[in-house]
PDB file of C-alpha atoms in Angstrom:
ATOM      1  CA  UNK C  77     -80.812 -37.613 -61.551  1.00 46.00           C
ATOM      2  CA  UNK C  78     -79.692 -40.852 -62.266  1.00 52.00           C
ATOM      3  CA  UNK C  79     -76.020 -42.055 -63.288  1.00 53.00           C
ATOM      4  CA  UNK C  80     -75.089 -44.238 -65.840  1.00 67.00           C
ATOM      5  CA  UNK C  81     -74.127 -46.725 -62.953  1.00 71.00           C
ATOM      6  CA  UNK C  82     -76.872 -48.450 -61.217  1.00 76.00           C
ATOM      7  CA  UNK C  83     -75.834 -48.506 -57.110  1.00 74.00           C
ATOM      8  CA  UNK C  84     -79.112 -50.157 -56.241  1.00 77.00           C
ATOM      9  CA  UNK C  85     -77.695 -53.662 -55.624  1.00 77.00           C
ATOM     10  CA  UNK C  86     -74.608 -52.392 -53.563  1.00 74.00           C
ATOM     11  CA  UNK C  87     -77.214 -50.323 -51.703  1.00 74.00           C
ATOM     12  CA  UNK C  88     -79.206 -53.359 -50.712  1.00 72.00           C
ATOM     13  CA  UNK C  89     -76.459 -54.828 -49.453  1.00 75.00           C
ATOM     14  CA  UNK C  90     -74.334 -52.434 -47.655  1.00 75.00           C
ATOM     15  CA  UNK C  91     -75.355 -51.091 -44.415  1.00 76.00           C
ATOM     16  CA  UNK C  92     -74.385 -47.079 -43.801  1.00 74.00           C
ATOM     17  CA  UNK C  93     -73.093 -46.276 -46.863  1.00 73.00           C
ATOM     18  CA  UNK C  94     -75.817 -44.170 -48.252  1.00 74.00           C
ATOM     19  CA  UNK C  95     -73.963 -40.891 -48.205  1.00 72.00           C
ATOM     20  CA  UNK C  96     -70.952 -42.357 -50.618  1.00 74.00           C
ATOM     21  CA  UNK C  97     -73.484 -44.039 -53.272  1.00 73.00           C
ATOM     22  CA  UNK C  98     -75.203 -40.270 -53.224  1.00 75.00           C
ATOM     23  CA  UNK C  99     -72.010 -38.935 -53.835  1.00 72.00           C
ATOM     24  CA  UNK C 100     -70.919 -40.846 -56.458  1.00 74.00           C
ATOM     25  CA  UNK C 101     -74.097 -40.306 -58.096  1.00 72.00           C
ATOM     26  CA  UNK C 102     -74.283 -36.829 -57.967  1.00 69.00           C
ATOM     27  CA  UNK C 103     -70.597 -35.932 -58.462  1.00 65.00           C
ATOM     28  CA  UNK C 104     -71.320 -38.230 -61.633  1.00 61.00           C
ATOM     29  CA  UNK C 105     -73.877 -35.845 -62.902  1.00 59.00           C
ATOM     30  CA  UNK C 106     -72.554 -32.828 -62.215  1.00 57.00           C
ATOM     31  CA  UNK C 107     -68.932 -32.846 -63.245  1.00 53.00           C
ATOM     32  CA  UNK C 108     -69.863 -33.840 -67.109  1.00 50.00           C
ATOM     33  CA  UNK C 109     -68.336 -31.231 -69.080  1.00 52.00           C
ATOM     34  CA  UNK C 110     -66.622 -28.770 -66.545  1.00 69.00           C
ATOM     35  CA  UNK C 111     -63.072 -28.957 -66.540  1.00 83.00           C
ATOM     36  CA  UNK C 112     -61.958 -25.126 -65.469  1.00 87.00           C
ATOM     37  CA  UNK C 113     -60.061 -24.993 -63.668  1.00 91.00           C
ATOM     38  CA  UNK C 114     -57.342 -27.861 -64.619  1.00 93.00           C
ATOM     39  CA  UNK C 115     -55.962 -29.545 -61.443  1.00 95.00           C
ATOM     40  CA  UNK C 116     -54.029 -32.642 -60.322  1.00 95.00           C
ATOM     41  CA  UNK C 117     -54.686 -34.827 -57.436  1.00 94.00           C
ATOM     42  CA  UNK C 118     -51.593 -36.479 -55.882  1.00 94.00           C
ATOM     43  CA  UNK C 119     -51.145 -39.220 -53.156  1.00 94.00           C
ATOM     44  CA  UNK C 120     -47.704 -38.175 -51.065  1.00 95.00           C
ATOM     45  CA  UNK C 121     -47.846 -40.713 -48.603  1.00 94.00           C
ATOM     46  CA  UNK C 122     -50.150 -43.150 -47.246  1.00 91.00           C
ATOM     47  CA  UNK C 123     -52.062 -41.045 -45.145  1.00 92.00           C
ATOM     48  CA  UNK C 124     -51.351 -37.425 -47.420  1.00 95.00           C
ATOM     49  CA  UNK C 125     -52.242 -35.871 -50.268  1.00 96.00           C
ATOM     50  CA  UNK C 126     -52.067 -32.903 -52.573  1.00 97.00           C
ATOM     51  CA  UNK C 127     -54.290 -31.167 -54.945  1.00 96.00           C
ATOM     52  CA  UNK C 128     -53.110 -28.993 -57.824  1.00 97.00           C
ATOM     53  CA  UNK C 129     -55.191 -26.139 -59.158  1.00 96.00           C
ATOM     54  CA  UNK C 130     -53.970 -24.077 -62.576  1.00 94.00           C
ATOM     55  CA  UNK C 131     -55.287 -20.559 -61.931  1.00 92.00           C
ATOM     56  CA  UNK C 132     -52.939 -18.645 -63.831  1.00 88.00           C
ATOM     57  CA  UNK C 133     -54.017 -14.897 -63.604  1.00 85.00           C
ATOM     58  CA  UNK C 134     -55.353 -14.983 -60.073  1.00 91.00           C
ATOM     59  CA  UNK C 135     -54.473 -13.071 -57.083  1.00 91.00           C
ATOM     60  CA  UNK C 136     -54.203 -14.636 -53.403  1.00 93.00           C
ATOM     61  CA  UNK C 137     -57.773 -11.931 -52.527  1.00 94.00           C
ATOM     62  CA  UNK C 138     -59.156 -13.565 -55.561  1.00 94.00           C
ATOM     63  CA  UNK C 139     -59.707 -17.405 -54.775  1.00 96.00           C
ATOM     64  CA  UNK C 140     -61.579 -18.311 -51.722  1.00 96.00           C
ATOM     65  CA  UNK C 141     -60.832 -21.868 -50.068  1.00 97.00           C
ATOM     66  CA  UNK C 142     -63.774 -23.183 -47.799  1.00 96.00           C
ATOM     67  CA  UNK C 143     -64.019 -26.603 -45.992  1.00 93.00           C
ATOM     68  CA  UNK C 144     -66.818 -27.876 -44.400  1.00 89.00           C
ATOM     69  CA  UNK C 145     -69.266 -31.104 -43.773  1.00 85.00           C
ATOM     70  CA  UNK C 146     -66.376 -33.656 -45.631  1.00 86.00           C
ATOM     71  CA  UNK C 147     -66.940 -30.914 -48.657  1.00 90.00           C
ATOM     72  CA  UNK C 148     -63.564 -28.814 -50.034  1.00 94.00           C
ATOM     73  CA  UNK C 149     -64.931 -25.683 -52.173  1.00 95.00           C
ATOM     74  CA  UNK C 150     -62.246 -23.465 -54.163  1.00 96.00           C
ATOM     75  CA  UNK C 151     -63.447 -20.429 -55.693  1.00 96.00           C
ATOM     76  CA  UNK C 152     -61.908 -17.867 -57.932  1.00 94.00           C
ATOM     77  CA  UNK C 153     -63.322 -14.400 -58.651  1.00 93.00           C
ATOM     78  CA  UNK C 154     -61.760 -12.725 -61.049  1.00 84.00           C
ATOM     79  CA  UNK C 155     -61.530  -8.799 -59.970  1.00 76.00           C
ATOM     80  CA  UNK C 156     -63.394  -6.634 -63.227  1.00 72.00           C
ATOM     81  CA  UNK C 157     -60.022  -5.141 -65.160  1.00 69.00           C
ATOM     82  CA  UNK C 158     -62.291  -2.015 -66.406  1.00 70.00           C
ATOM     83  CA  UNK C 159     -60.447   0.205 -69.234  1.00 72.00           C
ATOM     84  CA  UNK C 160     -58.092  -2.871 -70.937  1.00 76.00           C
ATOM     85  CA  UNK C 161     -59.215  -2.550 -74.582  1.00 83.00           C
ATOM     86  CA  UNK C 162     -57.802  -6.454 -75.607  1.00 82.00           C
ATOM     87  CA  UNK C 163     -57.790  -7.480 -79.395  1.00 88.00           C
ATOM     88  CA  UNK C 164     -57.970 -10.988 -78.494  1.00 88.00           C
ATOM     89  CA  UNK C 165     -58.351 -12.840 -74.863  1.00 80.00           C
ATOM     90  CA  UNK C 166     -56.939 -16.257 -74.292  1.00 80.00           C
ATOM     91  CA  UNK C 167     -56.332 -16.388 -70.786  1.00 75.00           C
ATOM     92  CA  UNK C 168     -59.357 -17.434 -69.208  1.00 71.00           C
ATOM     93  CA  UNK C 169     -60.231 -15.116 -66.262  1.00 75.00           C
ATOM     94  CA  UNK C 170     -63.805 -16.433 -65.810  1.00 84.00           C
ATOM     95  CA  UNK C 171     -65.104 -17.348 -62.138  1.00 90.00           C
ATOM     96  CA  UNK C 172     -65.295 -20.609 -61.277  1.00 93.00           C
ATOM     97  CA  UNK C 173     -65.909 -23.048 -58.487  1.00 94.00           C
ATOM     98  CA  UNK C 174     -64.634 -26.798 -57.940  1.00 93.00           C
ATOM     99  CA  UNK C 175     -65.788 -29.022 -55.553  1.00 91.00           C
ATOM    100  CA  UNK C 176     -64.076 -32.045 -53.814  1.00 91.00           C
ATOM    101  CA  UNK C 177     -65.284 -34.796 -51.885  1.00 88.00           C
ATOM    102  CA  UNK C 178     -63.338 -35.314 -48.139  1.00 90.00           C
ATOM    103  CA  UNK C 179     -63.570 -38.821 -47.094  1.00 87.00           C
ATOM    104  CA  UNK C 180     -64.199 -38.481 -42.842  1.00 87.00           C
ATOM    105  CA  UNK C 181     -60.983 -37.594 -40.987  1.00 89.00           C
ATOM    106  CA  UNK C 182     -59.036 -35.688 -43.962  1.00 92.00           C
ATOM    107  CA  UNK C 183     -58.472 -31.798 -43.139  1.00 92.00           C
ATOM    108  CA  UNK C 184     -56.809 -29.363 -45.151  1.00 95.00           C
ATOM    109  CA  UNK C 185     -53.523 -28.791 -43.243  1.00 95.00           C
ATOM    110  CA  UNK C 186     -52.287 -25.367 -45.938  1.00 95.00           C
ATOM    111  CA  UNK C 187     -52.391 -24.083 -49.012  1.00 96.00           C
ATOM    112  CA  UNK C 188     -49.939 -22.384 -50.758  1.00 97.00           C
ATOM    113  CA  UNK C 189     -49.920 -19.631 -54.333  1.00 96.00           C
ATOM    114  CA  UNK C 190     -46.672 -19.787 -56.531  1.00 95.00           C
ATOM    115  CA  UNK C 191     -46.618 -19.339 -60.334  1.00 93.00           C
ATOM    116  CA  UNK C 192     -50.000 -19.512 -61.391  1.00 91.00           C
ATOM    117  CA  UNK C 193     -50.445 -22.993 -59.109  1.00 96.00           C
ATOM    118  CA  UNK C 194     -52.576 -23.179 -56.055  1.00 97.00           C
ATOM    119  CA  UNK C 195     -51.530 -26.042 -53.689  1.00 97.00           C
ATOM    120  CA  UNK C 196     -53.568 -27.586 -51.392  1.00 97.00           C
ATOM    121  CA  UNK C 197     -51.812 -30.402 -48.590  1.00 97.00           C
ATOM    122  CA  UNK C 198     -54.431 -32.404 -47.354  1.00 96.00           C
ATOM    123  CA  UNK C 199     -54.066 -34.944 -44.175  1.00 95.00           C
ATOM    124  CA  UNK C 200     -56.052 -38.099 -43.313  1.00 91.00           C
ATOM    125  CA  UNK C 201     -55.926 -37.843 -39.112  1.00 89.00           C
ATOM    126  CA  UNK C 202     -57.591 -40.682 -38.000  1.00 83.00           C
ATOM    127  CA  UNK C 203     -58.803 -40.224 -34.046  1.00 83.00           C
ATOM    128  CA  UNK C 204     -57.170 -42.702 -31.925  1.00 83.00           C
ATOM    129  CA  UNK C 205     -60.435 -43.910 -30.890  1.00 83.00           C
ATOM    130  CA  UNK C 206     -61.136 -45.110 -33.768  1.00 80.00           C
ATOM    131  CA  UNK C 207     -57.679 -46.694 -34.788  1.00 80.00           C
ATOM    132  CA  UNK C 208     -57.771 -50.743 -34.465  1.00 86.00           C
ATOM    133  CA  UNK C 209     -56.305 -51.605 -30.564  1.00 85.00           C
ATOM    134  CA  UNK C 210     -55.616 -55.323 -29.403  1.00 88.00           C
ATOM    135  CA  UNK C 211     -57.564 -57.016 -27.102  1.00 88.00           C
ATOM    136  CA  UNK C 212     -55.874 -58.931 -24.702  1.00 89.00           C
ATOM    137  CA  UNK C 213     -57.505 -62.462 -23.511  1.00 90.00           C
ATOM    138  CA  UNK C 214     -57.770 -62.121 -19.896  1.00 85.00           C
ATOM    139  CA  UNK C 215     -57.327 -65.524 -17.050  1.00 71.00           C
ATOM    140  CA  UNK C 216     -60.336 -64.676 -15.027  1.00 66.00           C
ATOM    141  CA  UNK C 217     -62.902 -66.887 -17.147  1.00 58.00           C
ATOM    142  CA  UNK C 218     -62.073 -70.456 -16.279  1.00 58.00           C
ATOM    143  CA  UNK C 219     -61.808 -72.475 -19.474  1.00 58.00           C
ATOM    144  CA  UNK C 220     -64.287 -74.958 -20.612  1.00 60.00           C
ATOM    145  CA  UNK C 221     -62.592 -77.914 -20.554  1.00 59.00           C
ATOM    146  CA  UNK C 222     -61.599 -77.194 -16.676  1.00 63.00           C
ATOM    147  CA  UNK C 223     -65.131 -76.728 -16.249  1.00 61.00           C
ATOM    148  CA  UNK C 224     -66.528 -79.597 -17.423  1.00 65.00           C
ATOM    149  CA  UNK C 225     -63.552 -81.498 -15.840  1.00 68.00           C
ATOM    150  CA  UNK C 226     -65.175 -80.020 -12.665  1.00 64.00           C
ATOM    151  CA  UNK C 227     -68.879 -81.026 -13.371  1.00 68.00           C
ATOM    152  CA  UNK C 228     -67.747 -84.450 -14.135  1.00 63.00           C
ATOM    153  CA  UNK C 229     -65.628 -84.570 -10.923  1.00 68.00           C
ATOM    154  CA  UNK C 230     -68.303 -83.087  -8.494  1.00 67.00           C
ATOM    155  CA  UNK C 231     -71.393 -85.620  -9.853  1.00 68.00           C
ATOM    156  CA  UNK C 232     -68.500 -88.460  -8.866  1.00 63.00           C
ATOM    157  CA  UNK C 233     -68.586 -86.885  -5.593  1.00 64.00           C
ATOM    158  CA  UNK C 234     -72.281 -87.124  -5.462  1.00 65.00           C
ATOM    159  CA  UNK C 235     -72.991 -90.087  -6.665  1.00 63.00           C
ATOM    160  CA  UNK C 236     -70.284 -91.919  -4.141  1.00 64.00           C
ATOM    161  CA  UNK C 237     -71.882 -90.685  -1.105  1.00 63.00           C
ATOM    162  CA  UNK C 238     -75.140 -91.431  -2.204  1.00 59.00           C
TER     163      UNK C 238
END
């Protein structure tokens, strides 16, 4: 499905980055219109984060919190309360499932249920292998302007004892 957002002249011009324009356009057409669960997303520091998940009327055996392939997936069941007769039923206790997006190198470090909020700490661990290092300039290469120095020196040489 197409977004409203046309990627194909980034796409032509960026090398590797399929996986983020397919992303974007799918997380584009399916989040129109779904907003259950509320939640808030919240930088803490530069390399942590937090997300925020209303789900007022659940139990800890009731939401399920999967990660896997850069892909976070909360879920909430809502156990069947057989027998309540309700006159009217305002607190939403319908399943649902949300979805987030892990850029590479964030895990979910905890998560934590306290009045009706779920709370989810999430930590960008970049591998040291992959963290910019500083090359050092090493002496073993003689410099150009010694060698050409030398050249000119050594056809002197040659040229005087010819």
């Amino acid at each position: 499905m197409r977004s409203a957002f046309d990627f194909t002249p980034f796409r032509r011009s960026a090398v590797g980055f399929d996986r983020l324009f397919d992303m974007l356009e799918s997380s584009a057409a399916s989040g129109a219109g779904e907003n259950y669960p509320p939640f808030d997303l919240i930088r803490t520091s530069e390399h942590e984060y937090r997300i925020e998940i209303a789900v007022a009327g659940f139990r800890r055996e009731e939401i399920d919190i999967t990660s896997h392939q850069n892909v976070l997936i909360i879920r909430g069941r809502k156990a069947d309360e057989g027998g309540a007769d309700y006159i009217h039923r305002g607190i939403a206790t319908r399943s649902f499932e949300r979805r987030f997006a892990l850029a590479d190198h964030v895990q979910v470090t905890g998560a934590d249920l306290a009045d009706g909020m779920l709370a989810l700490t999430l930590k960008r661990e970049i591998p040291e292998a992959m963290k910019p290092r500083r090359i050092e300039i090493g002496g073993t290469a003689q410099p150009r302007h010694d060698r050409i120095e030398a050249e000119v020196n050594s056809e002197t040489r040659q040229s005087e004892t010819a």
